[in-house]
Structure formats: structure tokens, C-alpha cells
Amino acid sequence: MLFLDAGSSSFSGSLSLEEKRLFQYIDEHQDEFVQNLAEWVAVESDSIQPQLRGEVTRMMKIAAARLQDLGAKTTLVDIGVQQLPDGQNISLPPVILAKLGEDPLKPTVCFYGHVDVMPAKIEDGWKTRPYILTEIDGNFYGRGTTDNKGPVLAWINALSTYINLNIDLPVNIKFLIEGMEESGSNGLEELIQKEKDCFFSNVDYIVISDNLWLTTKKPALTYGTRGNACFSVEVSGGEKDLHSGGVGGIINEPMSDLIALLDSLVNSSGCILIPGIYDDVIPLTEEEMKQYEQIEFDLQEYKANIGVKKILYDTKEEIFSHLWRLPSLSIHGIEGAFYEPGIKTVIPSRVTGKFSIRQVPHMDLSKVEHQVKEYLENVFSKRKSPNKLMVSMQMGAMPWVANIDDPQYEAAKKAIKRVFNQDPDMIRDGSTIPIARMFQDITEKSVLMFPLGAADDGEHSQKEKISRSNYINGTKVFASFLLEISKLHKELQKASNLKTVT
Ligand SMILES: C[C@H](N)C(=O)N[C@@H](Cc1c[nH]cn1)C(=O)O
Ligand SMILES: [Zn+2]
Ligand SMILES: [Zn+2]
């Protein structure tokens, strides 16, 4: 067997015999773990394009079979249908609920992950084929490698290591794995509500492993994410597309109306122009400012990681607050627009713009929806266009902030220290895990986000990758986390029992 050293792992302190065995096994079984990742990446489980829904369902079945192989009691739960914008209904992929171990003396950790991915086509500019895992210079390129198949597999690898070494699992494990995260986690809230007093009743800790570190070298723990409100704005004119030579200049073109509307949303400094949108955003506290100051951050490296030459802000404090504490508005695309190469002298009769607003705590989703609709209707009315405008909020997810004093943050810090020999950055993230806030609100359990990917992993982009080092050391960190959380949980229980007695 080919033995490959994952590289940057440098163990802190002396490892227990158990940890030595676990880590050695993980190092020695890298090829097998990589092969599993290649098999998962090969499934085009894109949850955005309805015609690929069958592949998402196939992916769910593959993941369920893997958990079953580990000995987990696994159920694929039907969560109903999704209504598409054209009124058609298509099945949602089933959600995996699985459990491994039911020892009442052990804590129960529930891991959440998703195995759906963002769309990826070679024509988008990929240098490698997006659904064929390709290793270049210690990095595995492919859609879903870091978001989120790699981290889900790292959990599974960690568990299979315990099982294959016959080491008693220090915790009971539950899994909730879904296939619609990238689409807004359709149907999941209802399932969590339904399972609150069943599947979740004995869960002590919920762990999500998604998003990225802030840098390429230093691990991070994430204690907050922004929400997202996704809008569509449709402008329709006559009943059919028209010849731009035949009628260009004598009608109000839907595309011109739409471009004006989209252009009215945000200025070139990134400031959202919708009146009232910042009203409920609370100012940054001094404590937050101090936390930001403590985070090491290299602006040049950050720019290189995201592949841009200039960003709107010069200081790390401004960057963090704009990513984590302030809303942002991004324009994503136009349905109905001509986008192929070449020339097409047609005036489209109906076009739909897509944009989203990442919101932060204290912003109210329905208020944002109202503000957006009122503003766009107002801008449109000023154009005196006879075309028809329709604005709708397609999806709304709430922001999430955790309590970093929860014991599992402590356990995760210890596990990181043992594997990477450094303390993690404590960060928030600008993106959204729709389910994070729902977990917290509905189950009232502690939620930890434990990212594995490095800052240059390019989630959602053409060069998505995870490094061998992060994938393999990530597997070790999760194996170690299970030991740490079980130790800490026992200590806390002992302390609380003592308190009750005295
Ligand atoms: C962080 C996670 N991998 C992710 O990318 N989530 C999506 C979820 C979403 C939000 N609106 C629609 N989908 C994201 O943040 O874009
Ligand atoms: Zn993700
Ligand atoms: Zn994603």
C-alpha cells in the first residue's frame, strides 16, 4: 500500500495510545479515504437544476449505504415535493437520519452535513473536469470536495477508524444529512420540528462542518453565519420576443427596465441603496472590535486566495465587519437573457433577474422583503414603462450566532490544538447555513460549526478543492474531538452532580 504523509499535522503534547492508533490508522488509510471522496465527487448531485434531482437522490442513497455499512441505523426520510417557479412539483431528495450507539452514559453528538453541490460545468472555466477528482500538488480538485462532501466523509472516516480498530466510540453519534442545502434546505425545517422530541430528544451537541478557515494555514471555528434572502425580479413585455431592428427604439424593452432595476440596488462602494435596509443592524461592540484585532490576517494573501486584485476595504476590521456584521447585496444572474457566444439581435419579451441580500442578526426577513418590493416598485414606476413587474422572495434563511462558551467549542479547540498544534481563529462567516439557526431555535441545543476547508478552497467556484492535508488532518481532528467532547461532558456532568448533592 502507498503510504502518503498528509504533511502539516504536528501533534501537540503527548498523544494517548488511543490517539496514536487512531492517527496512524488514518495516515495509513489515506488512499481508501481519497477513493471514497472520488466516488462521491463523481455524482453530479446538483440541487439547483431540477433535471439533476435524480442524481441528488442517488447521492443520498450512496451516503445512506455508507452509514449503514458502519453499523448505523439509517433511515431515508421522504420530505415531500418542491414546487418549481413554473408550478411543476418535483420530489425533494430524502433526508438521512442515522444513529450509531445508544449508550445512556455517553453524550450524543449529532453531525449535520449536505451532499448536494452547486452546479459546475467545464465550460464555466474549470481547468479539471468538475466531477472527476483530480489531485494536483497535494490538492484534490472537484465539485463538492470542500463543500461539503469532503467534510462529511471526514466524519465518516473518523468513525470507521474507531470501528475498524475496535476502539469503543466515546460518544453516541447521530447523522442528519440532506441534499438541498445549496437550494435553501427545502423541507428541512418541518422535519426538524417533527423530530424535535424524537430524533433530537437525546442529542447533546450539534456539529456542522461547512465553510472555510480564514487563512490557508490556521484552523478556525465558526460561531456565526449571515442569513440570506433570495429575490427574483421579473419584467415582461409583449407576448413574444421581437426583432431589435424591427422595433428597437420604439418600445420599452424588458431587459433595459430590468438592468435599471438591478443597477438601482447597490452602489459601486457596495452600499445597499434600498431605504431602511440598515435600520436594524446593531453597531459593532468594542468587544467585537477587540476580537477582530486579535485575528491575524494578511490582506495580500486573502486577495490571492479569492483571486481578486482589489477589495473595497483596507483594514481587516472593516473586512470582517462587512462580511460578518453587515448586510450585502449580490446580483447573480438573468433568466431569459441571451448568454451564448455570438450575436443574437432579439429583444427578449420576459427576463428575470436574481439577487440576494445576506442579512445579519436583528434584521427582520419580512421587513426586508417589504422594503425590497416597495423600493423596486417605486424605481419601476418612475420609468413609466408599460411592462409588467413582479418581485418575489424565493427563499429566506435567518442568520445564526452561537455561544462560544459552549463546551463543544472548548472540545473542538483542544482537538485542533492536538492535531495542528495551534489555537483556532474564532470567526464568523458571511455565507449561510439555513439550518444552523433552525437547529438552535427548534432543538435548543448547542450548535458548533467546525470548518475543514482552507481559505483558498474556492467553494462554489471553478477551482473548488480540498487539500490532502486538510482532508486527512480533518479526519484526525474529528476523531480527536469525539474523545475531547466525551471527556468534557463527563467532567461537566460530575460537576453538576456534585452541585446537586451539596
Ligand atoms: C455555506 C454553505 N456551503 C453554502 O454555500 N450555503 C449556501 C446556502 C444558501 C443561501 N442561499 C441560498 N442557498 C449559501 O450560503 O449560498
Ligand atoms: Zn456547504
Ligand atoms: Zn455551498
XYZ file of C-alpha atoms and ligand atoms in Angstrom:
520
model
C 0.000 0.000 0.000
C 1.157 3.520 -0.840
C 1.826 5.486 2.333
C 1.349 9.207 1.938
C 2.167 11.728 4.624
C -0.535 14.379 4.898
C 2.132 16.871 5.847
C 1.290 19.746 8.134
C -0.067 17.802 11.097
C 2.161 18.406 14.129
C 0.807 16.820 17.236
C 0.665 18.816 20.406
C 1.702 17.233 23.660
C 1.898 13.529 24.168
C -0.836 11.573 22.484
C -2.722 8.858 24.288
C -2.252 5.332 22.999
C -5.754 5.520 21.537
C -4.981 8.702 19.631
C -1.703 7.291 18.342
C -3.534 4.277 16.964
C -6.336 6.381 15.515
C -3.972 8.834 13.819
C -1.698 6.111 12.475
C -4.664 4.262 11.022
C -5.915 7.458 9.369
C -2.468 8.103 7.835
C -2.212 4.546 6.585
C -5.705 4.514 5.045
C -5.442 7.801 3.149
C -5.758 6.124 -0.224
C -9.004 4.493 0.772
C -10.403 7.799 2.105
C -9.392 9.571 -1.099
C -11.014 6.842 -3.182
C -14.275 7.367 -1.256
C -14.079 11.088 -1.983
C -13.516 10.384 -5.682
C -16.625 8.155 -5.759
C -18.773 10.817 -4.103
C -17.447 13.667 -6.266
C -18.321 11.607 -9.365
C -22.041 12.009 -8.568
C -23.429 15.226 -10.063
C -25.674 15.869 -7.071
C -26.532 19.437 -8.070
C -29.614 20.551 -6.134
C -30.144 23.717 -8.152
C -31.022 22.201 -11.524
C -34.258 20.187 -11.291
C -33.210 17.830 -14.104
C -30.393 16.557 -11.833
C -32.671 15.735 -8.907
C -32.289 12.006 -9.633
C -28.541 12.334 -9.088
C -29.076 14.038 -5.732
C -31.350 11.186 -4.680
C -28.744 8.671 -5.890
C -26.124 10.504 -3.788
C -28.378 10.311 -0.717
C -28.667 6.558 -1.192
C -24.883 6.181 -1.543
C -24.302 8.165 1.655
C -27.002 6.166 3.492
C -25.422 2.875 2.383
C -22.045 4.083 3.688
C -23.550 4.838 7.100
C -25.342 1.528 7.127
C -22.006 -0.208 6.425
C -20.670 1.428 9.583
C -23.474 -0.212 11.510
C -25.630 2.897 11.877
C -29.425 2.508 11.952
C -30.181 4.549 8.876
C -33.459 5.900 7.545
C -34.084 7.790 4.317
C -36.927 10.139 5.165
C -39.267 11.338 2.435
C -39.791 15.093 2.867
C -42.264 15.712 0.083
C -42.086 17.846 -3.020
C -40.661 21.129 -4.211
C -42.785 23.476 -6.240
C -40.792 24.952 -9.105
C -41.390 28.553 -10.272
C -43.410 27.216 -13.244
C -45.821 25.489 -10.842
C -44.483 21.986 -11.507
C -43.864 19.739 -8.466
C -40.734 17.598 -8.164
C -39.704 15.256 -5.375
C -37.289 16.530 -2.788
C -34.372 14.175 -2.160
C -34.833 12.128 1.026
C -33.040 13.230 4.191
C -30.781 10.775 6.026
C -31.367 10.275 9.732
C -28.914 7.792 11.210
C -27.763 6.746 14.663
C -24.799 4.810 15.898
C -24.702 3.862 19.574
C -27.351 4.341 22.255
C -25.350 4.261 25.472
C -27.147 6.476 28.015
C -23.825 7.086 29.788
C -22.291 8.732 26.733
C -23.100 12.143 25.258
C -24.837 12.201 21.890
C -23.328 14.278 19.100
C -25.428 14.960 16.014
C -23.477 15.739 12.873
C -25.154 17.710 10.089
C -23.787 17.906 6.558
C -25.001 18.156 2.978
C -24.059 16.112 -0.064
C -25.679 18.287 -2.716
C -23.475 20.679 -4.665
C -23.610 23.886 -6.658
C -23.796 23.464 -10.460
C -20.460 23.009 -12.270
C -19.710 22.776 -15.974
C -16.331 22.511 -17.646
C -17.372 25.495 -19.862
C -17.534 27.668 -16.725
C -13.753 27.697 -16.869
C -12.744 24.636 -14.864
C -9.152 23.539 -15.527
C -10.062 19.985 -14.494
C -13.284 18.020 -15.023
C -15.529 19.073 -12.114
C -16.913 15.610 -11.390
C -13.613 13.752 -11.662
C -11.473 14.088 -8.563
C -8.075 15.295 -9.744
C -5.033 15.614 -7.484
C -2.596 18.400 -8.330
C 0.212 19.409 -5.939
C -1.472 17.982 -2.864
C -4.913 19.413 -3.659
C -8.000 17.463 -4.733
C -9.979 19.446 -7.277
C -13.642 18.730 -7.965
C -17.145 19.996 -7.211
C -18.124 19.206 -3.642
C -14.610 18.366 -2.442
C -14.719 21.043 0.263
C -18.440 21.955 0.095
C -19.447 19.596 1.580
C -18.661 16.006 0.583
C -15.070 16.102 1.906
C -16.049 17.213 5.440
C -18.993 14.750 5.573
C -16.623 11.964 4.588
C -14.038 13.115 7.120
C -16.650 12.397 9.824
C -17.410 9.023 8.335
C -13.673 8.252 8.024
C -13.158 9.169 11.671
C -15.950 6.810 12.765
C -14.811 3.970 10.523
C -11.344 4.347 12.050
C -12.732 3.752 15.553
C -14.806 0.828 14.309
C -12.023 -0.855 12.321
C -9.615 -0.518 15.248
C -12.240 -1.884 17.637
C -11.925 1.212 19.795
C -15.110 1.954 21.714
C -16.787 5.085 20.326
C -16.619 7.673 23.125
C -19.981 9.189 22.138
C -23.269 8.174 20.556
C -23.459 9.587 17.062
C -26.411 10.788 15.061
C -26.310 11.994 11.478
C -28.629 14.325 9.636
C -27.536 14.577 6.019
C -29.502 16.471 3.426
C -29.422 17.065 -0.321
C -30.976 20.530 -0.688
C -28.680 22.817 1.318
C -27.426 24.802 -1.663
C -31.026 25.435 -2.640
C -32.025 26.696 0.787
C -32.638 23.419 2.706
C -36.186 22.990 1.386
C -38.395 20.878 3.635
C -35.848 20.539 6.420
C -37.392 22.888 8.969
C -40.601 20.834 9.012
C -38.581 17.650 9.558
C -36.646 19.157 12.469
C -39.917 20.375 14.045
C -41.346 16.890 13.660
C -38.239 15.182 15.092
C -37.660 17.673 17.929
C -38.933 15.268 20.582
C -37.843 12.050 18.854
C -34.566 12.029 16.919
C -33.264 15.168 18.660
C -34.568 14.454 22.151
C -31.319 12.941 23.490
C -28.911 14.979 21.345
C -26.469 16.971 23.465
C -24.436 18.720 20.769
C -24.961 19.557 17.102
C -21.896 19.900 14.878
C -21.881 21.330 11.368
C -18.742 21.111 9.294
C -19.043 23.591 6.450
C -17.418 26.846 5.311
C -13.727 27.680 5.389
C -10.906 28.812 7.604
C -9.969 32.460 7.306
C -6.469 31.607 6.095
C -4.765 28.670 4.451
C -2.671 27.682 7.484
C -4.617 28.382 10.625
C -7.675 26.305 11.567
C -10.825 28.131 12.604
C -14.059 27.603 14.484
C -17.121 29.449 13.247
C -19.694 30.873 15.651
C -21.968 32.755 13.296
C -23.254 32.954 9.751
C -25.317 35.525 7.872
C -28.826 34.787 6.631
C -29.908 35.091 3.037
C -32.976 36.451 1.279
C -33.086 35.436 -2.391
C -35.200 37.524 -4.748
C -36.380 37.236 -8.311
C -37.490 40.287 -10.284
C -39.360 39.583 -13.480
C -40.075 42.154 -16.182
C -42.340 41.059 -19.000
C -43.405 42.925 -22.111
C -45.325 41.628 -25.109
C -46.228 38.037 -25.743
C -43.174 37.126 -27.842
C -39.537 38.018 -28.445
C -39.006 40.741 -31.063
C -36.549 41.794 -33.791
C -34.312 44.578 -32.469
C -34.149 46.116 -35.966
C -37.897 45.862 -36.384
C -38.954 47.507 -33.118
C -35.737 48.674 -31.391
C -36.200 52.330 -30.411
C -39.989 52.373 -30.317
C -40.781 50.175 -27.298
C -39.755 49.914 -23.626
C -37.555 46.857 -23.576
C -37.977 44.497 -20.573
C -34.200 43.947 -20.387
C -33.496 47.726 -20.149
C -36.077 48.002 -17.365
C -34.529 45.053 -15.559
C -30.961 46.362 -15.861
C -32.101 49.733 -14.458
C -33.818 47.980 -11.563
C -30.805 45.805 -10.770
C -28.497 48.807 -11.051
C -30.589 50.703 -8.517
C -29.946 48.142 -5.774
C -26.332 48.659 -4.774
C -23.699 51.323 -5.483
C -20.076 50.854 -6.510
C -18.958 51.027 -2.858
C -21.085 48.005 -2.004
C -23.643 50.122 -0.149
C -27.222 48.807 -0.492
C -29.477 51.595 -1.779
C -32.796 50.226 -0.502
C -34.133 52.748 2.052
C -34.246 51.433 5.636
C -32.252 48.278 4.961
C -29.552 49.138 7.532
C -32.028 50.398 10.167
C -31.997 47.298 12.369
C -28.278 46.497 12.115
C -26.729 46.977 15.534
C -23.332 48.710 15.746
C -20.163 46.712 16.300
C -19.318 46.447 20.005
C -15.910 47.295 21.462
C -15.514 43.647 22.439
C -16.093 42.543 18.852
C -13.605 45.120 17.638
C -11.022 43.733 20.086
C -11.723 40.178 18.864
C -11.202 41.314 15.281
C -7.923 42.998 16.193
C -6.603 39.738 17.616
C -7.152 37.778 14.417
C -4.028 37.513 12.276
C -4.876 38.471 8.737
C -2.758 39.039 5.648
C -4.631 41.190 3.143
C -2.405 40.230 0.201
C -2.834 36.525 0.903
C -6.575 36.989 1.266
C -6.780 38.728 -2.114
C -4.736 35.954 -3.703
C -6.998 33.314 -2.136
C -10.154 34.818 -3.608
C -8.376 35.731 -6.845
C -9.075 39.476 -6.967
C -6.695 42.456 -7.195
C -8.628 44.999 -5.168
C -11.201 44.830 -2.429
C -13.349 47.671 -1.161
C -11.756 47.919 2.289
C -8.187 48.212 3.534
C -8.331 47.054 7.135
C -9.152 43.621 8.492
C -11.650 45.161 10.936
C -13.615 46.704 8.053
C -13.427 43.489 6.054
C -14.649 41.305 8.925
C -17.473 43.650 9.826
C -18.624 43.867 6.199
C -18.551 40.088 5.853
C -19.913 39.099 9.234
C -21.816 42.025 10.734
C -23.311 43.984 7.851
C -25.724 43.011 5.091
C -24.580 42.742 1.474
C -26.413 42.528 -1.828
C -25.196 40.418 -4.760
C -26.613 40.099 -8.260
C -26.456 36.518 -9.551
C -27.977 36.262 -12.990
C -30.687 36.946 -15.513
C -33.003 34.208 -16.733
C -34.179 34.714 -20.285
C -31.117 36.729 -21.290
C -29.041 35.738 -24.295
C -25.711 34.496 -22.942
C -24.245 32.211 -25.612
C -21.278 33.322 -27.751
C -22.071 35.262 -30.919
C -24.732 37.764 -31.837
C -28.480 37.452 -31.484
C -30.455 40.560 -32.428
C -33.509 39.676 -30.409
C -35.352 41.636 -27.741
C -36.434 39.108 -25.088
C -40.059 39.517 -24.039
C -39.539 38.314 -20.469
C -36.452 38.432 -18.265
C -35.958 37.580 -14.606
C -33.129 38.997 -12.519
C -31.848 37.105 -9.476
C -30.252 38.777 -6.485
C -29.834 38.080 -2.804
C -29.334 40.004 0.394
C -27.210 38.442 3.132
C -28.789 39.674 6.331
C -27.357 39.894 9.829
C -28.863 39.484 13.330
C -31.748 41.820 14.217
C -32.787 42.282 10.581
C -36.310 41.030 10.006
C -36.851 38.874 6.909
C -40.409 40.003 6.209
C -39.405 43.624 6.699
C -36.540 43.146 4.204
C -38.985 41.568 1.753
C -41.350 44.529 2.100
C -38.544 47.093 1.747
C -37.222 45.414 -1.415
C -40.632 45.169 -3.085
C -41.651 48.721 -2.230
C -38.342 50.138 -3.442
C -38.270 48.251 -6.769
C -41.905 49.122 -7.489
C -41.057 52.754 -6.844
C -37.967 52.720 -9.117
C -40.000 50.963 -11.801
C -42.901 53.378 -11.645
C -40.514 56.273 -12.309
C -39.572 54.661 -15.640
C -43.190 54.893 -16.800
C -42.782 51.599 -18.587
C -45.865 49.694 -19.783
C -44.107 46.410 -18.966
C -45.187 44.243 -16.051
C -43.057 43.919 -12.917
C -43.173 41.017 -10.475
C -40.854 40.846 -7.461
C -40.816 37.811 -5.189
C -38.696 36.493 -2.348
C -37.872 32.916 -3.363
C -36.117 31.879 -0.183
C -35.335 33.347 3.205
C -32.848 31.969 5.728
C -32.034 33.513 9.076
C -28.586 34.431 10.413
C -27.097 32.355 13.223
C -24.815 33.214 16.150
C -23.608 30.664 18.720
C -22.418 30.921 22.282
C -18.680 30.317 22.113
C -18.630 29.345 25.783
C -20.500 26.128 24.967
C -18.427 23.055 25.971
C -18.162 21.777 22.440
C -16.224 24.882 21.379
C -13.765 24.040 24.138
C -13.539 20.411 22.983
C -13.035 21.480 19.363
C -10.248 23.878 20.400
C -8.491 21.064 22.245
C -8.807 18.687 19.279
C -7.405 21.348 16.933
C -4.522 22.009 19.289
C -3.696 18.297 19.400
C -3.640 17.862 15.646
C -2.459 21.251 14.350
C -0.558 22.434 17.423
C -2.200 25.852 17.281
C -5.290 27.607 18.587
C -8.031 28.212 16.048
C -9.214 31.589 14.810
C -12.656 32.277 16.246
C -14.580 33.613 13.280
C -17.973 34.251 11.760
C -18.794 33.569 8.136
C -20.522 35.703 5.531
C -22.365 32.817 3.925
C -25.436 30.957 5.117
C -26.260 27.536 6.505
C -30.042 27.826 6.510
C -30.396 25.068 9.067
C -27.969 26.437 11.682
C -30.438 28.894 13.188
C -33.341 26.430 12.904
C -31.362 23.806 14.815
C -30.663 26.299 17.566
C -34.185 27.696 17.782
C -36.144 24.471 17.404
C -33.997 21.940 19.281
C -32.487 24.481 21.724
C -29.199 22.552 21.528
C -25.722 23.981 21.233
C -24.563 24.299 17.599
C -20.886 24.334 16.610
C -19.505 24.988 13.160
C -16.247 23.164 12.618
C -14.847 24.052 9.168
C -12.245 21.844 7.486
C -11.565 23.744 4.278
C -8.809 26.329 3.821
C -9.412 29.912 2.679
C -8.323 29.148 -0.881
C -10.670 26.173 -1.380
C -12.969 28.146 -3.684
C -16.415 26.990 -2.535
C -18.962 27.493 -5.353
C -16.194 28.465 -7.780
C -14.415 26.836 -10.727
C -11.410 25.661 -8.793
C -13.112 24.068 -5.819
C -10.662 21.829 -3.966
C -9.692 20.438 -0.610
C -6.072 19.765 0.235
C -4.937 16.265 1.175
C -3.621 17.769 4.387
C -6.952 19.324 5.398
C -8.924 16.223 4.450
C -6.678 13.802 6.337
C -5.851 16.022 9.300
C -9.520 16.990 9.399
C -10.365 13.311 9.827
C -7.899 13.177 12.755
C -9.354 16.334 14.292
C -12.845 14.844 14.227
C -11.583 11.585 15.746
C -9.909 13.590 18.491
C -12.963 15.839 19.002
C -15.064 12.802 19.921
C -12.622 11.923 22.711
C -12.426 15.525 23.924
C -16.183 16.152 23.983
C -16.788 12.907 25.818
C -14.171 13.817 28.461
C -15.513 17.328 28.871
C -19.098 16.153 29.010
C -18.276 13.691 31.785
C -16.424 16.383 33.760
C -19.366 18.759 33.406
C -21.812 16.085 34.490
C -19.670 15.240 37.507
C -19.504 18.903 38.457
C -23.243 19.359 38.088
C -23.943 16.178 40.111
C -21.669 17.470 42.874
C -23.549 20.760 42.842
C -26.861 18.953 43.184
C -25.568 16.899 46.143
C -24.076 19.844 48.099
C -22.023 27.669 3.395
C -22.709 26.686 2.517
N -21.796 25.811 1.919
C -23.436 27.434 1.418
O -22.830 27.700 0.431
N -24.695 27.740 1.633
C -25.481 28.451 0.686
C -26.889 28.369 1.202
C -27.827 29.265 0.501
C -28.106 30.527 0.858
N -28.996 30.972 -0.040
C -29.238 30.011 -0.891
N -28.512 28.979 -0.561
C -25.006 29.883 0.583
O -24.576 30.479 1.576
O -25.075 30.442 -0.528
Zn -21.940 23.825 2.188
Zn -22.278 25.866 -0.602
